[in-house]
mmCIF file of C-alpha atoms in Angstrom:
data_model
loop_
_atom_site.group_PDB
_atom_site.id
_atom_site.type_symbol
_atom_site.label_atom_id
_atom_site.label_comp_id
_atom_site.label_asym_id
_atom_site.label_seq_id
_atom_site.Cartn_x
_atom_site.Cartn_y
_atom_site.Cartn_z
ATOM 1 C CA ASP A 1 19.781 -1.830 3.015
ATOM 2 C CA ALA A 2 17.546 -3.256 5.724
ATOM 3 C CA GLY A 3 14.430 -1.746 4.208
ATOM 4 C CA VAL A 4 11.668 -0.053 6.165
ATOM 5 C CA ILE A 5 11.693 -1.333 9.730
ATOM 6 C CA GLN A 6 8.563 -1.387 11.846
ATOM 7 C CA SER A 7 8.150 -2.364 15.458
ATOM 8 C CA PRO A 8 6.569 -4.157 17.090
ATOM 9 C CA ARG A 9 5.390 -6.808 14.605
ATOM 10 C CA HIS A 10 2.458 -7.705 16.810
ATOM 11 C CA GLU A 11 0.755 -5.772 19.561
ATOM 12 C CA VAL A 12 -2.099 -6.916 21.747
ATOM 13 C CA THR A 13 -3.489 -4.358 24.128
ATOM 14 C CA GLU A 14 -6.554 -3.694 26.196
ATOM 15 C CA MET A 15 -9.107 -1.103 25.273
ATOM 16 C CA GLY A 16 -8.200 2.278 26.679
ATOM 17 C CA GLN A 17 -4.474 1.731 26.661
ATOM 18 C CA GLU A 18 -1.992 3.853 24.723
ATOM 19 C CA VAL A 19 -0.330 2.202 21.752
ATOM 20 C CA THR A 20 2.789 3.451 19.977
ATOM 21 C CA LEU A 21 3.904 2.070 16.646
ATOM 22 C CA ARG A 22 7.375 2.803 15.336
ATOM 23 C CA CYS A 23 8.942 3.123 11.935
ATOM 24 C CA LYS A 24 12.436 3.598 10.576
ATOM 25 C CA PRO A 25 12.376 4.575 6.888
ATOM 26 C CA ILE A 26 15.048 3.814 4.335
ATOM 27 C CA SER A 27 17.970 6.199 4.611
ATOM 28 C CA GLY A 28 17.738 8.911 1.976
ATOM 29 C CA HIS A 29 13.996 8.598 1.461
ATOM 30 C CA ASN A 30 12.371 11.973 2.084
ATOM 31 C CA SER A 31 8.732 10.877 2.285
ATOM 32 C CA LEU A 32 7.094 8.652 4.873
ATOM 33 C CA PHE A 33 3.568 7.260 4.860
ATOM 34 C CA TRP A 34 1.369 5.509 7.399
ATOM 35 C CA TYR A 35 -1.341 3.201 6.031
ATOM 36 C CA ARG A 36 -3.912 1.052 7.799
ATOM 37 C CA GLN A 37 -5.181 -2.203 6.303
ATOM 38 C CA THR A 38 -8.446 -3.903 7.273
ATOM 39 C CA MET A 39 -10.665 -6.413 5.535
ATOM 40 C CA MET A 40 -13.536 -3.954 5.447
ATOM 41 C CA ARG A 41 -11.739 -0.841 4.246
ATOM 42 C CA GLY A 42 -8.626 -2.142 2.523
ATOM 43 C CA LEU A 43 -5.570 0.118 2.534
ATOM 44 C CA GLU A 44 -6.219 3.582 3.899
ATOM 45 C CA LEU A 45 -3.696 6.402 3.956
ATOM 46 C CA LEU A 46 -3.599 7.906 7.434
ATOM 47 C CA ILE A 47 -0.900 10.555 7.160
ATOM 48 C CA TYR A 48 2.254 11.350 5.254
ATOM 49 C CA PHE A 49 5.364 13.426 5.788
ATOM 50 C CA ASN A 50 7.756 15.140 3.393
ATOM 51 C CA ASN A 51 11.147 16.052 4.846
ATOM 52 C CA ASN A 52 9.800 15.291 8.348
ATOM 53 C CA VAL A 53 6.889 17.730 7.965
ATOM 54 C CA PRO A 54 3.299 16.411 8.059
ATOM 55 C CA ILE A 55 1.703 17.220 4.705
ATOM 56 C CA ASP A 56 -1.688 15.535 4.802
ATOM 57 C CA ASP A 57 -3.296 14.070 7.908
ATOM 58 C CA SER A 58 -6.841 14.044 6.575
ATOM 59 C CA GLY A 59 -6.897 10.260 6.790
ATOM 60 C CA MET A 60 -6.338 10.162 10.537
ATOM 61 C CA PRO A 61 -9.649 8.802 11.759
ATOM 62 C CA GLU A 62 -9.950 10.644 15.053
ATOM 63 C CA ASP A 63 -8.122 12.845 17.518
ATOM 64 C CA ARG A 64 -7.114 9.669 19.311
ATOM 65 C CA PHE A 65 -4.577 9.162 16.524
ATOM 66 C CA SER A 66 -1.399 11.211 16.293
ATOM 67 C CA ALA A 67 1.843 10.850 14.350
ATOM 68 C CA LYS A 68 5.238 12.438 14.638
ATOM 69 C CA MET A 69 8.466 12.431 12.704
ATOM 70 C CA PRO A 70 11.105 14.070 14.901
ATOM 71 C CA ASN A 71 13.906 13.325 12.439
ATOM 72 C CA ALA A 72 14.542 11.751 9.053
ATOM 73 C CA SER A 73 15.105 8.289 10.485
ATOM 74 C CA PHE A 74 12.179 7.796 12.847
ATOM 75 C CA SER A 75 8.429 8.145 13.005
ATOM 76 C CA THR A 76 5.732 7.116 15.462
ATOM 77 C CA LEU A 77 2.006 6.565 15.223
ATOM 78 C CA LYS A 78 0.219 6.790 18.542
ATOM 79 C CA ILE A 79 -3.303 5.787 19.490
ATOM 80 C CA GLN A 80 -4.605 7.034 22.814
ATOM 81 C CA PRO A 81 -6.937 5.659 24.037
ATOM 82 C CA SER A 82 -7.138 2.564 21.875
ATOM 83 C CA GLU A 83 -10.458 0.935 20.939
ATOM 84 C CA PRO A 84 -11.305 -2.502 19.508
ATOM 85 C CA ARG A 85 -12.194 -0.949 16.129
ATOM 86 C CA ASP A 86 -8.561 0.187 15.816
ATOM 87 C CA SER A 87 -7.545 -3.441 15.344
ATOM 88 C CA ALA A 88 -5.803 -3.637 11.966
ATOM 89 C CA VAL A 89 -2.428 -3.980 10.314
ATOM 90 C CA TYR A 90 -0.578 -0.693 10.237
ATOM 91 C CA PHE A 91 2.022 -0.210 7.523
ATOM 92 C CA CYS A 92 4.746 2.354 7.243
ATOM 93 C CA ALA A 93 6.228 3.099 3.815
ATOM 94 C CA SER A 94 8.922 5.429 2.570
ATOM 95 C CA SER A 95 9.769 6.883 -0.803
ATOM 96 C CA ALA A 96 12.532 8.815 -2.530
ATOM 97 C CA GLY A 97 10.023 10.297 -4.972
ATOM 98 C CA GLN A 98 6.568 9.451 -6.220
ATOM 99 C CA GLY A 99 7.794 8.016 -9.495
ATOM 100 C CA ASN A 100 9.790 5.422 -7.597
ATOM 101 C CA GLY A 101 6.843 3.989 -5.722
ATOM 102 C CA TYR A 102 6.939 3.159 -2.059
ATOM 103 C CA THR A 103 8.882 0.636 -0.010
ATOM 104 C CA PHE A 104 6.707 -0.886 2.668
ATOM 105 C CA GLY A 105 7.622 -2.257 6.044
ATOM 106 C CA SER A 106 6.337 -5.639 7.226
ATOM 107 C CA GLY A 107 3.583 -4.008 9.249
ATOM 108 C CA THR A 108 2.375 -4.040 12.839
ATOM 109 C CA ARG A 109 -0.637 -6.207 13.545
ATOM 110 C CA LEU A 110 -2.580 -4.437 16.303
ATOM 111 C CA THR A 111 -5.260 -6.211 18.274
ATOM 112 C CA VAL A 112 -7.242 -4.229 20.814
ATOM 113 C CA VAL A 113 -9.326 -6.390 23.158
ATOM 114 C CA ALA B 1 -9.136 13.148 -7.123
ATOM 115 C CA GLN B 2 -7.740 9.932 -8.466
ATOM 116 C CA SER B 3 -9.206 6.489 -7.846
ATOM 117 C CA VAL B 4 -8.610 2.866 -8.749
ATOM 118 C CA THR B 5 -11.051 0.048 -9.420
ATOM 119 C CA GLN B 6 -9.923 -3.548 -9.424
ATOM 120 C CA LEU B 7 -12.435 -5.866 -11.056
ATOM 121 C CA GLY B 8 -12.748 -9.161 -9.234
ATOM 122 C CA SER B 9 -11.792 -9.523 -5.602
ATOM 123 C CA HIS B 10 -10.839 -13.160 -6.226
ATOM 124 C CA VAL B 11 -9.340 -14.755 -9.318
ATOM 125 C CA SER B 12 -8.559 -18.445 -9.632
ATOM 126 C CA VAL B 13 -6.393 -19.941 -12.367
ATOM 127 C CA SER B 14 -4.727 -23.264 -13.007
ATOM 128 C CA GLU B 15 -0.974 -23.594 -12.827
ATOM 129 C CA GLY B 16 0.441 -22.766 -16.250
ATOM 130 C CA ALA B 17 -2.582 -20.713 -17.309
ATOM 131 C CA LEU B 18 -2.649 -17.032 -18.206
ATOM 132 C CA VAL B 19 -3.032 -14.603 -15.328
ATOM 133 C CA LEU B 20 -5.064 -11.451 -16.004
ATOM 134 C CA LEU B 21 -5.828 -9.029 -13.165
ATOM 135 C CA ARG B 22 -7.838 -5.987 -14.126
ATOM 136 C CA CYS B 23 -7.303 -2.393 -13.010
ATOM 137 C CA ASN B 24 -9.039 0.755 -14.151
ATOM 138 C CA TYR B 25 -8.126 4.187 -12.884
ATOM 139 C CA SER B 26 -9.603 7.635 -12.792
ATOM 140 C CA SER B 27 -7.409 10.701 -12.906
ATOM 141 C CA SER B 28 -7.803 14.204 -14.275
ATOM 142 C CA VAL B 29 -4.099 14.425 -15.074
ATOM 143 C CA PRO B 30 -1.558 11.917 -16.413
ATOM 144 C CA PRO B 31 -1.090 9.339 -13.690
ATOM 145 C CA TYR B 32 1.689 7.194 -12.425
ATOM 146 C CA LEU B 33 0.483 3.597 -12.044
ATOM 147 C CA PHE B 34 1.776 0.762 -9.924
ATOM 148 C CA TRP B 35 1.147 -2.878 -9.138
ATOM 149 C CA TYR B 36 2.078 -4.293 -5.754
ATOM 150 C CA VAL B 37 1.963 -7.858 -4.452
ATOM 151 C CA GLN B 38 1.306 -8.871 -0.852
ATOM 152 C CA TYR B 39 2.104 -12.336 0.434
ATOM 153 C CA PRO B 40 0.502 -13.514 3.686
ATOM 154 C CA ASN B 41 1.707 -11.657 6.752
ATOM 155 C CA GLN B 42 4.027 -9.469 4.736
ATOM 156 C CA GLY B 43 4.131 -5.902 3.512
ATOM 157 C CA LEU B 44 3.474 -4.818 -0.045
ATOM 158 C CA GLN B 45 6.204 -5.328 -2.628
ATOM 159 C CA LEU B 46 6.465 -3.333 -5.844
ATOM 160 C CA LEU B 47 5.905 -5.491 -8.926
ATOM 161 C CA LEU B 48 6.105 -2.860 -11.637
ATOM 162 C CA LYS B 49 5.344 0.770 -12.400
ATOM 163 C CA TYR B 50 4.377 3.062 -15.237
ATOM 164 C CA THR B 51 5.446 6.690 -15.114
ATOM 165 C CA THR B 52 6.104 7.899 -18.641
ATOM 166 C CA GLY B 53 7.355 6.460 -21.915
ATOM 167 C CA ALA B 54 6.764 2.894 -23.029
ATOM 168 C CA THR B 55 3.238 1.806 -22.244
ATOM 169 C CA LEU B 56 4.132 -1.864 -21.808
ATOM 170 C CA VAL B 57 6.093 -2.299 -18.626
ATOM 171 C CA LYS B 58 7.758 -5.422 -17.352
ATOM 172 C CA GLY B 59 8.174 -6.253 -13.719
ATOM 173 C CA ILE B 60 9.509 -8.913 -11.464
ATOM 174 C CA ASN B 61 8.490 -12.570 -11.505
ATOM 175 C CA GLY B 62 7.461 -12.483 -15.167
ATOM 176 C CA PHE B 63 4.601 -10.020 -14.749
ATOM 177 C CA GLU B 64 3.870 -7.185 -17.115
ATOM 178 C CA ALA B 65 1.217 -4.507 -17.517
ATOM 179 C CA GLU B 66 0.083 -2.232 -20.316
ATOM 180 C CA PHE B 67 -1.023 1.351 -19.831
ATOM 181 C CA LYS B 68 -3.989 2.112 -22.105
ATOM 182 C CA LYS B 69 -4.970 5.732 -21.815
ATOM 183 C CA SER B 70 -8.019 5.387 -24.047
ATOM 184 C CA GLU B 71 -9.387 2.656 -21.791
ATOM 185 C CA THR B 72 -8.024 4.137 -18.535
ATOM 186 C CA SER B 73 -6.696 0.682 -17.774
ATOM 187 C CA PHE B 74 -3.524 -0.873 -16.425
ATOM 188 C CA HIS B 75 -4.162 -4.613 -16.406
ATOM 189 C CA LEU B 76 -1.577 -7.017 -15.017
ATOM 190 C CA THR B 77 -0.714 -10.185 -16.907
ATOM 191 C CA LYS B 78 1.556 -13.187 -16.706
ATOM 192 C CA PRO B 79 1.640 -15.813 -19.467
ATOM 193 C CA SER B 80 1.958 -18.839 -17.200
ATOM 194 C CA ALA B 81 0.901 -18.940 -13.550
ATOM 195 C CA HIS B 82 3.063 -20.579 -10.934
ATOM 196 C CA MET B 83 1.958 -21.795 -7.541
ATOM 197 C CA SER B 84 4.188 -19.184 -5.928
ATOM 198 C CA ASP B 85 2.141 -16.404 -7.583
ATOM 199 C CA ALA B 86 -0.698 -16.996 -5.130
ATOM 200 C CA ALA B 87 -1.003 -13.713 -3.241
ATOM 201 C CA GLU B 88 -3.011 -10.496 -3.128
ATOM 202 C CA TYR B 89 -2.347 -7.922 -5.812
ATOM 203 C CA PHE B 90 -2.974 -4.200 -5.516
ATOM 204 C CA CYS B 91 -3.142 -1.605 -8.244
ATOM 205 C CA ALA B 92 -2.295 1.961 -7.221
ATOM 206 C CA VAL B 93 -2.386 5.386 -8.816
ATOM 207 C CA TRP B 94 -0.577 8.621 -8.099
ATOM 208 C CA ALA B 95 -1.214 11.976 -9.741
ATOM 209 C CA GLU B 96 0.052 15.510 -9.369
ATOM 210 C CA THR B 97 -3.214 16.611 -7.813
ATOM 211 C CA GLY B 98 -5.230 15.990 -4.714
ATOM 212 C CA ARG B 99 -3.567 14.126 -1.908
ATOM 213 C CA ARG B 100 -0.377 13.464 -3.895
ATOM 214 C CA ALA B 101 0.024 10.045 -2.346
ATOM 215 C CA LEU B 102 -0.656 6.585 -3.692
ATOM 216 C CA THR B 103 -4.306 5.577 -3.795
ATOM 217 C CA PHE B 104 -4.769 1.810 -3.751
ATOM 218 C CA GLY B 105 -7.455 -0.401 -5.195
ATOM 219 C CA SER B 106 -9.277 -2.901 -3.028
ATOM 220 C CA GLY B 107 -7.023 -5.748 -4.102
ATOM 221 C CA THR B 108 -7.438 -9.021 -5.997
ATOM 222 C CA ARG B 109 -6.625 -12.311 -4.359
ATOM 223 C CA LEU B 110 -5.063 -14.704 -6.862
ATOM 224 C CA GLN B 111 -5.405 -18.433 -6.278
ATOM 225 C CA VAL B 112 -3.396 -20.874 -8.348
ATOM 226 C CA GLN B 113 -4.778 -24.397 -8.604
ATOM 227 C CA PRO B 114 -2.446 -27.313 -9.221
#
């Protein structure tokens, strides 16, 4: 299994631009999570899906952030418009059940200048 | 809601010495507990987990952790540190209440001195 695949690995964009991060979970995993990691705030849960349905988006910082999961093998996290304070590493993780823990992707390092 | 506290943002040990990384949790219901390791520029990798049953759990790379309900702790240990253990370690808790997703501690960066 190739694990959780995220793209791109690095993204540098100018303030105000739209940014789309992508994630392919492990086949058979029914839960998908988006986390953001910064030095100041550590790992923050942004949103998670069960069976492609958003369950809890209370961690999404603002309306500029949106996430979709159109099918079991793909999810996107979009920021529009982007701001410098959005600079962080964004991780996607998937799980086959809470007792199994999560499998994380390698992350997308976003820099907004 | 559940929470996790990791004592010590940085821990430094000598190669061959005991590694002890501390984690205390708060949960109103029996929790599941996890330790993850993150190497530079990589995602988090599961080291070990406690769900039910035996309170001493063994993980990869020689690490183990003991669930102590009375102390609400889940400390991570390794008898003899290796240079390759240098990384950041995260404790996480999940419970059947609240957000029903893993809540992570702030992490402990382990340095191993030669």
